[in-house]
Amino acid sequence: MTSAATSNAPRPDVIRLDGVAKQFGVAPPALDSITATVRGGEITGLVGPDGAGKTTLMRLMTGLMLPDAGTIEVLGHDTRTGAARIQAEIGYMPQRFGLYEDLSVQENLNLYADLRGLAKSERPAVFDDLLTFTDLRPFTARLAGNLSGGMKQKLGLACALLKKPRLLLLDEPGVGVDPISRRDLWKMVEALTEEGVGVLWSTAYLDEAEACHRALLLNAGKLLFAGPPSALTERVAGRVFKLTGAAGRRRAILACALEEESVVDGVIQGEAIRLVVKRGADPATLRAQAGTEARIAPTAPRFEDAFVDMLGGGPGGRSKLAEATHARPADDGRPVIEARGLTKKFGDFTAATDITFEVPRGEIFGLLGPNGAGKSTTFKMLCGLLKPTLGEGRVAGFDLRRDGAEARNRLGYMAQKFSLYGDLSVAQNLAFFAGVYGLAGALKRERMALMTEIFDLGPHANLSSKDLPLGLKQRLALACAVMHEPEALFLDEPTSGVDPITRREFWTHINGLVEKGVTVLVTTHFMDEAEYCDRISLIDRGRSIALGTPDALKARVATPDNPDPTMEDAFISLVRSSSERAAA
Amino acid sequence: MWWIRLKALIIKELLAVLRDPKGRMILIGPPILQLFVFSYAATLEVRNVDVMVLNRDAGRWGYELVQRLDGAPTFRRIEHTQSTAALHDAINRQRVIAAIHIGPTFSRDIEAGRSADVQIILDGRRSNASQIVGGYLSQIIASVAAETPAGRQAAPSSVTVIPRNWFNPNLIYQWFMVPSLVANIALLIGLVVTALSVARERELGTFDQLMVSPLRTHEILIGKLAAPMLIGLFHVSVYITAAVFFFGVPLRGSLILLYGSAIFYLASVVGLGLFISSLSKTQQQAILGAFLFMVPATLLSGFATPIENMPEWLQPLTLVNPLRYFLVIVKGVFLKDLPLSEVAGNTLPLAIIAAFTLGTAAWLFRRRLA
Amino acid sequence: MTVSTHSVVNGSRRGSTVRLAALVHKESLQILRDPSSILIAFVLPAVLLFLFGYGVSLDTARTRVGLVIEAQTPLTQDLAASFQASRYFDVAVARDRRAFEEDLVLGRIRGIIVVPATFATDFTARRNPAIQVIVDGSDTNTANFVQNYAQGTVGNWAAMRGAETAARPPAINVQSRYWFNSELKSRNFLVPGSVAIVMTLVGTLLTSLVVAREWERGTMEAIMATPVSATELLAGKIVPYFLLGLTSMTLCVAIAVLLFGVPFRGSLLALYALSAAFLVPALGQGLLISAATKNQFLASQVALMSAFLPAFLLSGFLFEISSMPTVIQWITLLVPARYLIQSLQTVFLAGDIWSMFLRDIAIMLLIGSVLFLLAARSTRKRIA
């Protein structure tokens, strides 16, 4: 694919950072003497936990912000003196990409073509390319506000690419985008590098970082690593294992394992557990806890394993939240969440058709699907945000239509679109949600104190929640959602854009709660997150096209070529074959 | 149970507007500043105007008239000129609002017992002020006329008019303006704060969070209602205090009646705000929608011009305007000790407006869910 | 690739024109798509003019009063008849003032005119006859009107009676001429005020909202990272709202002149020159507010308090500036609407008086350039 000529030629540096520092107010420096380079013709991944300074670094590179110390040279221009020339030659896609929602796709393209000075004569060809590239051709007349998340992201990228930039800065382009669109995005960008464009791709999805030519790892404003991802992955070689054969108790086993001194990191992958151990530690000792049927075998390390290892390992396996939660006895075996023939029509358009499933107590159920396929609609019908056109939804036995308030009292809700009150402080948010769920007096104080302690919110209690770093916001959102000990938790892309460490902490809590009998419904675009689910419903074009355990779904797409497919492989393959059937 | 939820929601609504120092400043500072600026500025009285005199008369009566004009407190400055061109120019360029032209035969005519002419030119562009100035000038001239020989003979046929100003003996403008501003400012703040509160939550995505909580639609509405009402009551209280202690407006009626009806007034204002916000998709639409209601509402309230002076067909339109009723109440309770029956009679329409707008807003919110 | 040709385009003036045109085009589409901007720019002006044209006027129409004739004589009946014939009053007659007292408290009538029992004898005997005019002081404006017109009516009547009995001309004959607006229609001077209100809403409120929205939604950051310069960015906002302001002004004037017959004695040149000059400070203020707040809620409140209310109350539109306390008169010097309104009243009713217009235009431009300078300082192409 890559032409020999470009791959052999030495790639020129497009960005040179020399001792760059930036500080906001009296806070610890957002960036602290960063020295690095980004090369043309390749994708450089910019990774790091939330608040590491990724966005600040990108803004500094665009010249929209100036460093306190050090110099930044972009395409040969210093950002202090040459911001205008830099902005003329780069493409930048900020996190919340600036699409005008009340303009159509074509109008957004026209606007950015004019702003970037794309000659009129070249436009037909460029638009044609980009629309093909992004599959947006059928939607040119649609308002950008009515596009699905993935399509918006693609349109954003198309706008940044209109005049082939020499350098492309992408700030978390994969957030909220389904795996298929994410792959498409990646391919679009990769094609650019073959023409010599330099790309800086900031991301919290480490599988993306792993595919980059080089990666810059930022933590707390410091550059921890710069080089090919494989060089970082090296450090955990031989320390990554997969534990299988403990299906029923995998969550409990993971929680124990993570408490072990020798275990650096651990996540659930369907029926299996992936573990990273300390240098020199013997994984065999872990099998003792897992029981006799458990097998443990080495497996290939990933960038994420090394990332977590580099940052000093993941959080422990104990969830103070779960420990403080009262166990719910497995009672009559009645399902906690029920969807029966849920159908939703918006005018002529059917967003969801006859969705049926049941989630028994203590299970994690995942809703997966491409952007705009109807999973959000289904999710909203089940938590009472939308009234179904047909069918019924029940939570804890209460019909959402008739006893909506009763049902809502028994569920906790946490949305990706961080839905806390930004103008209120941390403590005020907690107090509000406590009150809304009817907690008062001593009980309210006790629960608030407990949440503050469990999630370590004490030092930030008086900060406005909009000023918190993403990781803390996410903790606070979870605290608010579980304050009233709900029977069912509804999580809408709960860890979207959140770094792996925070994500692990989050799932430690969720796993703990599930062990205590809490039932979870989760939507996600993040395939690692899907692996935590007991069962998954894959939704495409408003219908459930597959329902089963993660391993069962993976098994359905296994081929001789790919005997051990990933969740992402399963997702893409199942959606593609459903589309083909629909087309046929 | 429900009051715990509601209390939490009301506290949150108050914090959402008041916790941010900028928001706090903007909601508390300017309205109080406005009270002082506008209660002095918004006056239809005419004072301190400049007039010009062209006196071609060399005799005693012309001089007498000029002296009287000079002594009149209404005029700030009396300019003198000898040329008609200068006089016209001064009127054209609005340097003076009126010009008095005394002809050369003025004194002669008076002494001869003939009717003497004085010409007054007034700037019709400021027709209100110039009419009032015209009135003043006529009075001054009449007072001169009464002393002429002819005038003294005719004098007994003149009739003395004894003015009696009930409720406001000295016709102090602030006594009218300050109570009216209480009603106006509450409308202004209440409408915008409420209209924005829902639109803002929608834009930021927190509205979903409210909808999945056990709060019922009517509880959300009450919560959204309470905070702007409390802010409104705060303003009303500040204004009433300032009216009584700073401006010396007599509070003759019952404070309880005033607050009782104020609650219904604020409920109807906030109801309208919620109604507007249930129709808007964005904050911009909510704000502009509030303006679109507010401007005509102020004009059709009887604040600047009496409602009975409006054309018959337009008057029914004022019946849905809460400001109309509360203006009657607030001025009435302050100055007239308005009886309970009359306060109740004006509060009832407010209650109906509130019930209607809140009911419709609730219905629209529920419909959005479907 | 064609990189080299692009950079030529970018550097040239043409590139700048293209970018500006694109921003203006974008903004225009947004204006046309959002019903609320159409409402504020076209519907509100129409409503305002309609109200001023048909409904709300400061001209005192017939005011309801009670007339108490304590003793019926031919003389008092004659006086009553002259009140009934007055175009200022809508008179109800009674014997006893108590019949009207409640009505006055409840605001059903605006005044009571009492002709005492002794009036007729006093008048014939020339013993200083008096009548009493009781008004509702809670509405000082109407109270003043009633007092003045009652005095006028009685005075005219007395003069007539005096003339009848003595056949003597008045000692001094006052000839009042109301220049420019001889019929004293308040609509004629309210129209320029409405124009100022509408242009304030479009120029300041709407502009501050749309810029604040770009900050809130993050589109500002994306735009800033393109080759667009800060000047182009500002101009991209100014041009469409400038044109929108002029359009809605034109609508106002067209309705006023064509539908309501308000005279238009000046030139279109003066009208547009003044309106354009006014939009400079209006837009400058809008941009400054949004740059300082970056938040639609705050922007709307600040625009309301610092632009809309002053244009309404401190501009001479409804209330006479010279009657305000000195400190407030100083404040009005900073209100651009003040200069627009006095000049527009002249354009409509008097004609072109350029010496006045040029002074007002110069002041508006001066205020505008200060505001723009401040706005430009806070809208440099920097995020933080």
PDB file of C-alpha atoms in Angstrom, chain A residues 11 35 109 152 163 176 212 233 237 259 263 269 338 374 407 423 484 491 505 514 525 559 566 576 578:
ATOM      1  CA  ARG A  11      10.485  11.616   6.869  1.00  0.00           C
ATOM      2  CA  THR A  35      10.607  18.084  23.955  1.00  0.00           C
ATOM      3  CA  LEU A 109     -18.122  21.736   3.329  1.00  0.00           C
ATOM      4  CA  LYS A 152     -20.622  14.074  12.328  1.00  0.00           C
ATOM      5  CA  LYS A 163      -7.450  21.607   1.435  1.00  0.00           C
ATOM      6  CA  GLY A 176     -18.580   8.358  20.466  1.00  0.00           C
ATOM      7  CA  CYS A 212       0.153   4.389  15.043  1.00  0.00           C
ATOM      8  CA  THR A 233       4.682  -2.992  24.380  1.00  0.00           C
ATOM      9  CA  ALA A 237       6.518  -9.095  27.014  1.00  0.00           C
ATOM     10  CA  GLU A 259      -5.676  -7.264  45.052  1.00  0.00           C
ATOM     11  CA  VAL A 263      -0.782  -8.382  39.569  1.00  0.00           C
ATOM     12  CA  GLN A 269     -12.568 -10.447  28.154  1.00  0.00           C
ATOM     13  CA  GLU A 338     -37.731  -6.221  30.422  1.00  0.00           C
ATOM     14  CA  GLY A 374     -31.451   2.571  17.186  1.00  0.00           C
ATOM     15  CA  ALA A 407     -39.713   2.603  37.976  1.00  0.00           C
ATOM     16  CA  ASP A 423     -22.493  25.334  37.569  1.00  0.00           C
ATOM     17  CA  HIS A 484     -29.931   5.823  46.158  1.00  0.00           C
ATOM     18  CA  LEU A 491     -25.133   3.457  31.565  1.00  0.00           C
ATOM     19  CA  GLU A 505     -11.650   1.854  38.271  1.00  0.00           C
ATOM     20  CA  VAL A 514     -23.243  -6.617  39.958  1.00  0.00           C
ATOM     21  CA  HIS A 525     -18.885   1.823  21.307  1.00  0.00           C
ATOM     22  CA  THR A 559     -13.315 -18.432  10.384  1.00  0.00           C
ATOM     23  CA  THR A 566     -11.883  -9.913  18.640  1.00  0.00           C
ATOM     24  CA  ARG A 576     -21.861  -6.150   7.568  1.00  0.00           C
ATOM     25  CA  SER A 578     -26.889  -7.969   8.290  1.00  0.00           C
TER      26      SER A 578
END
